Amino acid sequence: MHEIKRAIILDKDSPLLREKFSTEEGAVILSNEQDEYMFSCAKALSNLEGSIQKAKRSLAFLDLDTLEAIAHNDETRADLIELWVDNSIIRTQSIYERSLILVNRVCYLGIANERISHENIVCNEHVRKFGVDGLIKSINKKCKEYRIIRNVVIHHDRYSEEELDNISLILRANQASKENGGEEIADESFIEQITRDYLSAKNVELTDYLRKIEGAIEELYDSLIPIYQRKKAELGFLMKRYA
């Protein structure tokens, strides 16, 4: 577990660990600006960590045994392969967006989530003063390779790759031939082998991609801990001063 989780999510001063919950609504009771700061940082970090874990779980589906346990025919296999590859790419890219939100919260920039962008984070004078802009740029660079692919997935229905298209076509044609009363157009062992090879290669590719992003995220985490502690102390001082 990275130290940032202990510093922010498990912060003993936070309303979460002080058990400030509303028993009627299940909401966290935030008594002052410092509470709001600690809670918003914890929520942003939790969301980012959730994105990382979802990306990992999404990659776990890129496996032939998992596919065979769910799919009942070749057309379903084609659908699931396309769905899982698309989902893996989208999940991985959401990590970058949530890292921007975390920086916004920890640095106390006050930018609404819907207005957050790469430009207004890395160009912010507070972010640059703390030296976080270079770390954000590093994460952005590692995510850049798949950003165009992600936009294709979202706006044009599906991630297109020649090998994936070929496998999908073979699976769908095989299923159509059987439904039409004909024979399989490809031997079952051949289909199994090309599917296994593709899923294995795609799993390795995207897992390596995710590891690089995680490495950059951990560097960001290291830099955010002292910023969080400083800003929390500043808010605590102001709270006591004007109490």
XYZ file of N, CA and C in Angstrom:
729
model
N 0.840 -1.197 0.000
C 0.000 0.000 0.000
C 0.874 1.246 0.000
N 0.579 2.156 -0.902
C 1.358 3.390 -0.961
C 1.063 4.256 0.261
N 2.059 4.996 0.696
C 1.952 5.824 1.900
C 0.842 6.870 1.794
N 0.491 7.270 0.585
C -0.545 8.296 0.431
C -1.893 7.831 0.973
N -2.151 6.531 0.943
C -3.414 6.023 1.495
C -3.450 6.208 3.006
N -2.304 5.967 3.647
C -2.243 6.184 5.100
C -2.366 7.667 5.423
N -1.752 8.495 4.590
C -1.737 9.936 4.849
C -3.097 10.589 4.631
N -3.846 10.118 3.643
C -5.106 10.786 3.286
C -6.337 9.964 3.664
N -6.458 8.758 3.135
C -7.653 7.953 3.412
C -7.713 7.533 4.876
N -6.557 7.210 5.463
C -6.509 6.775 6.863
C -6.031 7.885 7.797
N -6.175 9.115 7.384
C -5.810 10.261 8.220
C -6.657 10.236 9.496
N -6.013 10.126 10.641
C -6.733 10.009 11.917
C -7.544 11.258 12.248
N -7.201 12.382 11.622
C -7.933 13.626 11.873
C -9.149 13.797 10.967
N -9.279 12.936 9.973
C -10.351 13.107 8.994
C -11.706 12.766 9.597
N -12.775 13.352 9.056
C -14.120 13.026 9.554
C -14.458 11.552 9.358
N -13.824 10.902 8.382
C -14.073 9.475 8.176
C -13.635 8.662 9.385
N -12.398 8.876 9.833
C -11.887 8.102 10.953
C -12.408 8.603 12.296
N -12.929 9.816 12.328
C -13.571 10.311 13.542
C -15.031 9.879 13.591
N -15.435 9.104 12.586
C -16.783 8.522 12.508
C -17.870 9.589 12.559
N -17.673 10.614 11.751
C -18.664 11.681 11.665
C -19.670 11.341 10.565
N -20.571 10.405 10.872
C -21.553 9.978 9.891
C -22.962 10.314 10.360
N -23.808 10.621 9.401
C -25.224 10.798 9.691
C -25.896 9.432 9.624
N -26.478 9.000 10.727
C -27.113 7.672 10.762
C -28.382 7.633 9.921
N -28.977 8.789 9.668
C -30.214 8.834 8.892
C -29.939 8.792 7.389
N -28.960 9.556 6.938
C -28.697 9.668 5.505
C -27.442 8.931 5.057
N -26.596 8.519 5.990
C -25.346 7.863 5.636
C -24.304 8.824 5.116
N -24.561 10.128 5.249
C -23.620 11.139 4.766
C -22.552 11.415 5.815
N -21.394 11.876 5.339
C -20.317 12.261 6.247
C -20.562 13.700 6.698
N -20.467 13.920 7.997
C -20.698 15.251 8.555
C -19.408 16.061 8.478
N -19.448 17.151 7.736
C -18.279 18.014 7.556
C -18.527 19.316 8.303
N -17.795 19.498 9.397
C -18.066 20.616 10.300
C -17.384 21.910 9.902
N -16.318 21.822 9.117
C -15.555 23.021 8.783
C -14.795 22.818 7.475
N -14.061 23.851 7.072
C -13.344 23.810 5.796
C -12.252 22.744 5.786
N -11.618 22.523 6.929
C -10.578 21.496 6.999
C -11.181 20.109 6.788
N -12.336 19.859 7.409
C -13.031 18.590 7.197
C -13.375 18.397 5.724
N -13.870 19.449 5.103
C -14.242 19.381 3.689
C -13.026 19.063 2.822
N -11.897 19.674 3.169
C -10.663 19.432 2.419
C -10.221 17.979 2.555
N -10.150 17.486 3.781
C -9.699 16.112 4.007
C -10.628 15.110 3.328
N -11.927 15.355 3.422
C -12.896 14.435 2.835
C -12.816 14.439 1.310
N -12.712 15.628 0.712
C -12.660 15.709 -0.756
C -11.388 15.067 -1.302
N -10.275 15.214 -0.582
C -9.019 14.576 -1.005
C -9.129 13.056 -0.914
N -9.726 12.572 0.189
C -9.889 11.124 0.367
C -10.786 10.542 -0.718
N -11.847 11.258 -1.054
C -12.765 10.773 -2.085
C -12.091 10.745 -3.456
N -11.322 11.791 -3.768
C -10.624 11.842 -5.056
C -9.582 10.735 -5.162
N -8.856 10.489 -4.069
C -7.855 9.419 -4.070
C -8.525 8.058 -4.193
N -9.628 7.867 -3.478
C -10.362 6.603 -3.554
C -10.865 6.344 -4.968
N -11.362 7.381 -5.628
C -11.851 7.232 -7.003
C -10.723 6.877 -7.969
N -9.560 7.500 -7.771
C -8.410 7.188 -8.627
C -7.950 5.756 -8.406
N -7.845 5.352 -7.151
C -7.450 3.977 -6.845
C -8.474 2.988 -7.392
N -9.748 3.366 -7.334
C -10.792 2.513 -7.897
C -10.628 2.339 -9.394
N -10.251 3.402 -10.085
C -10.027 3.322 -11.538
C -8.880 2.378 -11.869
N -7.821 2.446 -11.060
C -6.668 1.565 -11.276
C -7.071 0.107 -11.077
N -7.813 -0.174 -10.010
C -8.228 -1.547 -9.730
C -9.206 -2.063 -10.785
N -10.107 -1.207 -11.254
C -11.049 -1.620 -12.299
C -10.320 -1.927 -13.600
N -9.279 -1.141 -13.893
C -8.480 -1.402 -15.097
C -7.807 -2.763 -14.998
N -7.285 -3.089 -13.818
C -6.637 -4.388 -13.618
C -7.642 -5.524 -13.750
N -8.818 -5.345 -13.167
C -9.840 -6.396 -13.245
C -10.339 -6.559 -14.670
N -10.410 -5.456 -15.385
C -10.833 -5.515 -16.780
C -9.854 -6.337 -17.608
N -8.558 -6.160 -17.336
C -7.533 -6.920 -18.060
C -7.607 -8.404 -17.743
N -8.066 -8.733 -16.538
C -8.149 -10.140 -16.139
C -9.136 -10.922 -17.004
N -10.070 -10.224 -17.643
C -11.036 -10.900 -18.511
C -10.428 -11.319 -19.845
N -9.279 -10.740 -20.206
C -8.649 -11.080 -21.485
C -7.934 -12.416 -21.361
N -8.737 -13.457 -21.250
C -8.227 -14.805 -20.998
C -9.182 -15.804 -21.639
N -8.643 -16.800 -22.333
C -9.483 -17.755 -23.056
C -10.369 -18.564 -22.121
N -9.843 -18.978 -20.974
C -10.644 -19.778 -20.038
C -11.857 -18.993 -19.545
N -11.656 -17.708 -19.264
C -12.769 -16.852 -18.845
C -13.784 -16.722 -19.969
N -13.289 -16.548 -21.182
C -14.163 -16.430 -22.347
C -15.008 -17.682 -22.524
N -14.376 -18.840 -22.436
C -15.079 -20.104 -22.652
C -16.106 -20.383 -21.557
N -15.860 -19.855 -20.357
C -16.785 -20.079 -19.245
C -18.074 -19.276 -19.406
N -18.020 -18.223 -20.215
C -19.175 -17.336 -20.368
C -19.866 -17.505 -21.714
N -19.078 -17.586 -22.787
C -19.641 -17.616 -24.142
C -20.293 -18.961 -24.443
N -21.434 -18.911 -25.135
C -22.123 -20.148 -25.497
C -22.056 -20.438 -26.995
N -21.541 -19.484 -27.783
C -21.317 -19.749 -29.206
C -20.264 -18.780 -29.743
N -19.890 -18.953 -31.006
C -18.799 -18.154 -31.579
C -19.147 -16.672 -31.695
N -20.415 -16.368 -31.980
C -20.794 -14.958 -32.090
C -20.670 -14.259 -30.735
N -21.080 -14.948 -29.674
C -20.927 -14.387 -28.328
C -19.454 -14.200 -27.995
N -18.612 -15.139 -28.428
C -17.166 -15.000 -28.205
C -16.646 -13.725 -28.867
N -17.062 -13.487 -30.106
C -16.625 -12.282 -30.824
C -17.086 -11.021 -30.099
N -18.349 -11.017 -29.654
C -18.889 -9.858 -28.933
C -18.102 -9.584 -27.656
N -17.824 -10.635 -26.899
C -17.139 -10.471 -25.615
C -15.693 -10.009 -25.795
N -15.009 -10.553 -26.794
C -13.621 -10.133 -27.044
C -13.582 -8.639 -27.354
N -14.467 -8.190 -28.250
C -14.515 -6.768 -28.602
C -14.864 -5.914 -27.382
N -15.848 -6.367 -26.621
C -16.281 -5.623 -25.432
C -15.153 -5.486 -24.423
N -14.438 -6.569 -24.153
C -13.394 -6.554 -23.130
C -12.190 -5.708 -23.550
N -11.829 -5.779 -24.824
C -10.713 -4.949 -25.294
C -11.096 -3.470 -25.218
N -12.305 -3.143 -25.694
C -12.779 -1.755 -25.617
C -12.779 -1.261 -24.176
N -13.342 -2.067 -23.288
C -13.476 -1.675 -21.887
C -12.118 -1.498 -21.221
N -11.164 -2.348 -21.566
C -9.823 -2.245 -20.986
C -9.174 -0.918 -21.340
N -9.325 -0.498 -22.587
C -8.731 0.765 -23.036
C -9.392 1.950 -22.342
N -10.720 1.947 -22.277
C -11.442 3.054 -21.654
C -11.136 3.134 -20.165
N -11.115 1.993 -19.480
C -10.822 1.972 -18.041
C -9.439 2.540 -17.756
N -8.473 2.147 -18.570
C -7.105 2.604 -18.344
C -7.001 4.113 -18.520
N -7.701 4.653 -19.501
C -7.621 6.088 -19.749
C -8.302 6.918 -18.668
N -9.293 6.354 -17.977
C -9.976 7.113 -16.925
C -9.045 7.408 -15.759
N -7.961 6.652 -15.642
C -6.987 6.877 -14.571
C -6.400 8.278 -14.683
N -6.063 8.689 -15.889
C -5.457 10.010 -16.072
C -6.420 11.118 -15.653
N -7.666 11.003 -16.066
C -8.652 12.027 -15.748
C -8.834 12.166 -14.241
N -8.823 11.046 -13.544
C -9.011 11.102 -12.087
C -7.751 11.567 -11.364
N -6.596 11.412 -11.995
C -5.373 11.954 -11.393
C -5.410 13.480 -11.415
N -6.004 14.055 -12.460
C -6.163 15.509 -12.524
C -7.087 16.003 -11.410
N -8.146 15.259 -11.166
C -9.085 15.622 -10.098
C -8.395 15.567 -8.740
N -7.561 14.544 -8.526
C -6.843 14.430 -7.255
C -5.917 15.624 -7.041
N -5.180 16.008 -8.072
C -4.285 17.168 -7.966
C -5.093 18.424 -7.653
N -6.224 18.577 -8.307
C -7.094 19.726 -8.056
C -7.513 19.787 -6.591
N -7.856 18.638 -6.015
C -8.308 18.596 -4.620
C -7.162 18.838 -3.644
N -6.059 18.122 -3.822
C -4.946 18.232 -2.873
C -4.328 19.629 -2.909
N -4.181 20.190 -4.096
C -3.598 21.534 -4.216
C -4.613 22.633 -3.920
N -5.847 22.224 -3.678
C -6.907 23.145 -3.248
C -7.131 24.250 -4.277
N -7.282 23.829 -5.531
C -7.422 24.796 -6.620
C -8.847 25.317 -6.767
N -9.818 24.510 -6.348
C -11.207 24.946 -6.404
C -11.842 24.899 -7.776
N -11.277 24.099 -8.690
C -11.848 23.977 -10.040
C -12.940 22.906 -10.023
N -14.100 23.217 -10.586
C -15.181 22.230 -10.671
C -14.738 21.066 -11.549
N -15.152 19.848 -11.188
C -14.709 18.653 -11.914
C -14.949 18.747 -13.416
N -16.106 19.291 -13.794
C -16.442 19.344 -15.222
C -15.601 20.355 -15.989
N -14.881 21.211 -15.275
C -14.048 22.218 -15.933
C -12.558 21.865 -15.893
N -12.237 20.732 -15.287
C -10.834 20.330 -15.176
C -10.313 19.847 -16.529
N -9.126 20.311 -16.890
C -8.468 19.862 -18.115
C -6.969 19.791 -17.864
N -6.271 19.162 -18.783
C -4.809 19.086 -18.664
C -4.215 20.490 -18.584
N -4.691 21.379 -19.436
C -4.115 22.722 -19.523
C -4.312 23.529 -18.243
N -5.544 23.515 -17.697
C -5.755 24.377 -16.534
C -5.201 23.785 -15.241
N -4.702 22.553 -15.301
C -3.999 21.989 -14.143
C -2.501 22.257 -14.260
N -1.885 21.868 -15.380
C -0.423 22.014 -15.495
C 0.013 23.475 -15.604
N -0.882 24.355 -16.043
C -0.520 25.771 -16.167
C -0.847 26.567 -14.907
N -1.473 25.918 -13.932
C -1.824 26.621 -12.703
C -0.565 26.971 -11.911
N -0.494 28.193 -11.418
C 0.719 28.647 -10.735
C 1.000 27.861 -9.457
N -0.035 27.433 -8.747
C 0.173 26.658 -7.525
C 0.731 25.272 -7.851
N 0.199 24.668 -8.895
C 0.679 23.348 -9.324
C 2.139 23.436 -9.747
N 2.470 24.475 -10.476
C 3.853 24.663 -10.938
C 4.784 24.974 -9.767
N 4.292 25.714 -8.799
C 5.106 26.054 -7.633
C 5.505 24.794 -6.864
N 4.581 23.847 -6.781
C 4.851 22.598 -6.072
C 5.628 21.593 -6.927
N 5.828 21.898 -8.204
C 6.553 20.994 -9.088
C 5.744 19.803 -9.551
N 4.430 19.908 -9.430
C 3.551 18.790 -9.802
C 3.263 18.783 -11.302
N 3.440 19.916 -11.962
C 3.116 20.003 -13.386
C 3.912 19.006 -14.221
N 5.195 18.826 -13.894
C 6.022 17.871 -14.631
C 5.560 16.439 -14.447
N 5.053 16.128 -13.254
C 4.561 14.773 -12.977
C 3.272 14.500 -13.741
N 2.413 15.507 -13.822
C 1.184 15.368 -14.599
C 1.509 15.179 -16.077
N 2.484 15.937 -16.566
C 2.898 15.799 -17.966
C 3.433 14.399 -18.240
N 4.138 13.826 -17.268
C 4.673 12.475 -17.422
C 3.550 11.447 -17.537
N 2.532 11.592 -16.691
C 1.381 10.684 -16.759
C 0.669 10.855 -18.098
N 0.503 12.100 -18.504
C -0.160 12.390 -19.774
C 0.578 11.751 -20.947
N 1.896 11.827 -20.918
C 2.709 11.256 -21.993
C 2.516 9.752 -22.086
N 2.443 9.086 -20.928
C 2.280 7.634 -20.920
C 0.880 7.213 -21.350
N -0.077 8.108 -21.168
C -1.449 7.810 -21.587
C -1.717 8.167 -23.048
N -0.831 8.969 -23.618
C -1.076 9.550 -24.940
C -1.251 8.493 -26.030
N -0.487 7.422 -25.940
C -0.511 6.389 -26.978
C -1.913 5.858 -27.227
N -2.701 5.729 -26.170
C -4.031 5.139 -26.323
C -5.156 6.164 -26.318
N -4.814 7.458 -26.208
C -5.879 8.455 -26.142
C -6.684 8.508 -27.436
N -6.013 8.440 -28.575
C -6.720 8.470 -29.859
C -7.566 7.214 -30.009
N -7.009 6.073 -29.597
C -7.757 4.818 -29.667
C -9.000 4.907 -28.799
N -8.842 5.515 -27.618
C -9.972 5.647 -26.711
C -11.092 6.449 -27.353
N -10.735 7.545 -28.021
C -11.739 8.375 -28.673
C -12.431 7.628 -29.807
N -11.685 6.767 -30.494
C -12.283 5.930 -31.535
C -13.298 4.982 -30.915
N -12.935 4.390 -29.780
C -13.835 3.465 -29.088
C -15.135 4.166 -28.715
N -15.026 5.371 -28.147
C -16.197 6.078 -27.652
C -17.063 6.614 -28.790
N -16.438 7.200 -29.808
C -17.198 7.902 -30.838
C -17.491 7.066 -32.083
N -16.793 5.976 -32.261
C -16.990 5.178 -33.473
C -17.298 3.720 -33.153
N -17.906 3.500 -32.015
C -18.494 2.217 -31.631
C -17.498 1.194 -31.122
N -16.355 1.034 -31.776
C -15.464 -0.036 -31.331
C -14.031 0.226 -31.767
N -13.112 -0.265 -30.939
C -11.681 -0.190 -31.249
C -11.392 -1.105 -32.432
N -10.836 -0.570 -33.502
C -10.563 -1.355 -34.699
C -9.089 -1.725 -34.780
N -8.834 -2.977 -34.938
C -7.480 -3.486 -35.083
C -7.585 -4.665 -36.040
N -6.694 -4.742 -37.002
C -6.845 -5.750 -38.056
C -6.946 -7.162 -37.493
N -6.072 -7.500 -36.554
C -6.100 -8.853 -35.995
C -7.409 -9.124 -35.263
N -7.885 -8.125 -34.501
C -9.153 -8.276 -33.790
C -10.305 -8.410 -34.779
N -10.292 -7.587 -35.820
C -11.340 -7.668 -36.843
C -11.355 -9.035 -37.522
N -10.176 -9.570 -37.806
C -10.090 -10.878 -38.464
C -10.653 -11.985 -37.583
N -10.278 -11.970 -36.301
C -10.782 -12.993 -35.377
C -12.297 -12.887 -35.245
N -12.806 -11.662 -35.114
C -14.252 -11.457 -34.994
C -14.980 -11.968 -36.232
N -14.417 -11.684 -37.411
C -15.039 -12.132 -38.658
C -15.072 -13.654 -38.733
N -13.963 -14.297 -38.386
C -13.907 -15.765 -38.427
C -14.939 -16.365 -37.476
N -15.020 -15.822 -36.261
C -15.969 -16.340 -35.272
C -17.410 -16.146 -35.734
N -17.718 -14.964 -36.259
C -19.088 -14.694 -36.697
C -19.462 -15.525 -37.930
N -18.512 -15.656 -38.852
C -18.773 -16.466 -40.049
C -18.952 -17.933 -39.673
N -18.166 -18.395 -38.725
C -18.271 -19.778 -38.264
C -19.651 -20.038 -37.666
N -20.118 -19.105 -36.831
C -21.430 -19.247 -36.209
C -22.541 -19.171 -37.248
N -22.414 -18.246 -38.203
C -23.430 -18.096 -39.247
C -23.529 -19.353 -40.103
N -22.377 -19.954 -40.404
C -22.367 -21.178 -41.210
C -23.091 -22.308 -40.494
N -22.850 -22.442 -39.208
C -23.512 -23.502 -38.430
C -25.016 -23.251 -38.338
N -25.403 -21.976 -38.142
C -26.831 -21.652 -38.060
C -27.529 -21.881 -39.396
N -26.755 -21.798 -40.491
C -27.312 -22.001 -41.830
C -27.331 -23.471 -42.223
N -26.928 -24.325 -41.298
C -26.934 -25.756 -41.565
C -25.682 -26.274 -42.223
N -24.672 -25.419 -42.352
C -23.424 -25.825 -42.976
C -22.387 -26.280 -41.964
N -21.197 -26.546 -42.470
C -20.103 -26.966 -41.605
C -19.331 -25.751 -41.096
N -18.504 -25.991 -40.085
C -17.642 -24.927 -39.581
C -16.655 -24.529 -40.671
N -16.391 -23.231 -40.801
C -15.447 -22.783 -41.825
C -13.999 -22.901 -41.351
N -13.828 -23.109 -40.058
C -12.481 -23.255 -39.501
C -12.509 -24.293 -38.395
N -11.441 -25.043 -38.294
C -11.336 -26.072 -37.269
C -11.392 -25.444 -35.877
N -12.061 -26.113 -34.954
C -12.232 -25.583 -33.597
C -10.896 -25.326 -32.904
N -9.940 -26.227 -33.102
C -8.631 -26.057 -32.459
C -7.896 -24.839 -33.014
N -8.096 -24.557 -34.318
C -7.476 -23.376 -34.928
C -8.065 -22.099 -34.335
N -9.394 -22.065 -34.231
C -10.062 -20.890 -33.660
C -9.624 -20.673 -32.219
N -9.537 -21.761 -31.476
C -9.115 -21.662 -30.072
C -7.699 -21.108 -29.963
N -6.816 -21.559 -30.851
C -5.421 -21.134 -30.790
C -5.258 -19.655 -31.128
N -5.907 -19.192 -32.203
C -5.741 -17.785 -32.583
C -6.402 -16.861 -31.554
N -7.487 -17.342 -30.953
C -8.147 -16.542 -29.914
C -7.273 -16.450 -28.676
N -6.707 -17.585 -28.272
C -5.827 -17.599 -27.099
C -4.610 -16.697 -27.326
N -4.004 -16.824 -28.506
C -2.809 -16.024 -28.809
C -3.127 -14.531 -28.785
N -4.270 -14.164 -29.362
C -4.634 -12.745 -29.399
C -4.888 -12.205 -27.991
N -5.696 -12.921 -27.205
C -6.022 -12.459 -25.854
C -4.774 -12.362 -24.987
N -3.888 -13.341 -25.125
C -2.649 -13.335 -24.342
C -1.777 -12.135 -24.704
N -1.620 -11.891 -26.003
C -0.790 -10.768 -26.458
C -1.390 -9.432 -26.036
N -2.709 -9.308 -26.145
C -3.370 -8.055 -25.772
C -3.294 -7.831 -24.263
N -3.405 -8.901 -23.502
C -3.286 -8.796 -22.041
C -1.903 -8.293 -21.654
N -0.864 -8.871 -22.264
C 0.514 -8.455 -21.972
C 0.721 -6.993 -22.362
N 0.229 -6.615 -23.539
C 0.401 -5.245 -24.037
C -0.239 -4.221 -23.105
N -1.501 -4.460 -22.736
C -2.212 -3.493 -21.908
C -1.744 -3.520 -20.456
N -1.311 -4.690 -19.977
C -0.774 -4.779 -18.614
C 0.519 -3.993 -18.503
N 1.371 -4.098 -19.517
C 2.622 -3.334 -19.525
C 2.325 -1.835 -19.565
N 1.362 -1.466 -20.352
C 0.934 -0.073 -20.456
C 0.446 0.437 -19.103
N -0.357 -0.374 -18.407
C -0.894 0.020 -17.108
C 0.205 0.148 -16.061
N 1.186 -0.741 -16.096
C 2.299 -0.675 -15.138
C 3.070 0.639 -15.283
N 3.279 1.066 -16.512
C 3.992 2.331 -16.737
C 3.203 3.509 -16.174
N 1.899 3.479 -16.363
C 1.059 4.542 -15.814
C 1.092 4.513 -14.291
N 1.019 3.311 -13.714
C 1.070 3.189 -12.252
C 2.369 3.752 -11.685
N 3.471 3.512 -12.378
C 4.758 4.040 -11.923
C 4.744 5.558 -11.877
N 4.159 6.174 -12.907
C 4.064 7.638 -12.944
C 3.103 8.151 -11.879
N 2.027 7.412 -11.636
C 1.061 7.794 -10.600
C 1.713 7.762 -9.223
N 2.545 6.758 -8.970
C 3.206 6.657 -7.667
C 4.165 7.824 -7.432
N 4.822 8.292 -8.479
C 5.670 9.479 -8.349
C 4.817 10.700 -7.996
N 3.645 10.786 -8.597
C 2.723 11.874 -8.262
C 2.297 11.768 -6.800
N 1.966 10.560 -6.362
C 1.576 10.339 -4.966
C 2.646 10.850 -4.003
N 3.902 10.521 -4.298
C 5.009 10.939 -3.422
C 5.029 12.454 -3.244
N 4.752 13.165 -4.318
C 4.815 14.632 -4.264
C 3.590 15.241 -3.591
N 2.464 14.532 -3.612
C 1.226 15.095 -3.071
C 1.120 14.980 -1.553
N 1.816 14.019 -0.956
C 1.717 13.827 0.499
C 2.100 15.087 1.275
N 3.286 15.677 1.047
C 3.629 16.888 1.804
C 2.720 18.076 1.493
N 2.196 18.139 0.275
C 1.271 19.223 -0.077
C -0.008 19.087 0.737
N -0.511 17.859 0.832
C -1.716 17.592 1.619
C -1.500 17.968 3.079
N -0.392 17.538 3.642
C -0.118 17.808 5.054
C 0.008 19.306 5.318
N 0.641 20.011 4.399
C 0.806 21.465 4.548
C -0.532 22.181 4.458
N -1.326 21.849 3.448
C -2.613 22.525 3.264
C -3.568 22.198 4.413
N -3.545 20.974 4.877
C -4.383 20.587 6.017
C -4.009 21.404 7.254
N -2.706 21.568 7.497
C -2.233 22.347 8.651
C -2.641 23.813 8.512
N -2.543 24.357 7.309
C -2.932 25.753 7.076
C -4.414 25.964 7.380
N -5.240 25.052 6.928
C -6.677 25.169 7.173
C -6.996 25.006 8.655
N -6.252 24.117 9.326
C -6.440 23.942 10.764
C -6.074 25.193 11.535
N -5.000 25.850 11.121
C -4.560 27.088 11.773
C -5.607 28.184 11.594
N -6.120 28.325 10.371
C -7.128 29.350 10.104
C -8.417 29.073 10.866
N -8.759 27.801 10.983
C -9.973 27.423 11.700
C -9.887 27.838 13.173
N -8.721 27.604 13.786
C -8.534 27.973 15.196
C -8.447 29.489 15.362
N -7.829 30.134 14.410
C -7.637 31.586 14.500
C -8.955 32.337 14.458
N -9.867 31.853 13.614
C -11.128 32.570 13.449
C -12.288 31.904 14.183
N -11.954 30.959 15.066
C -13.008 30.277 15.832
C -13.665 31.236 16.826
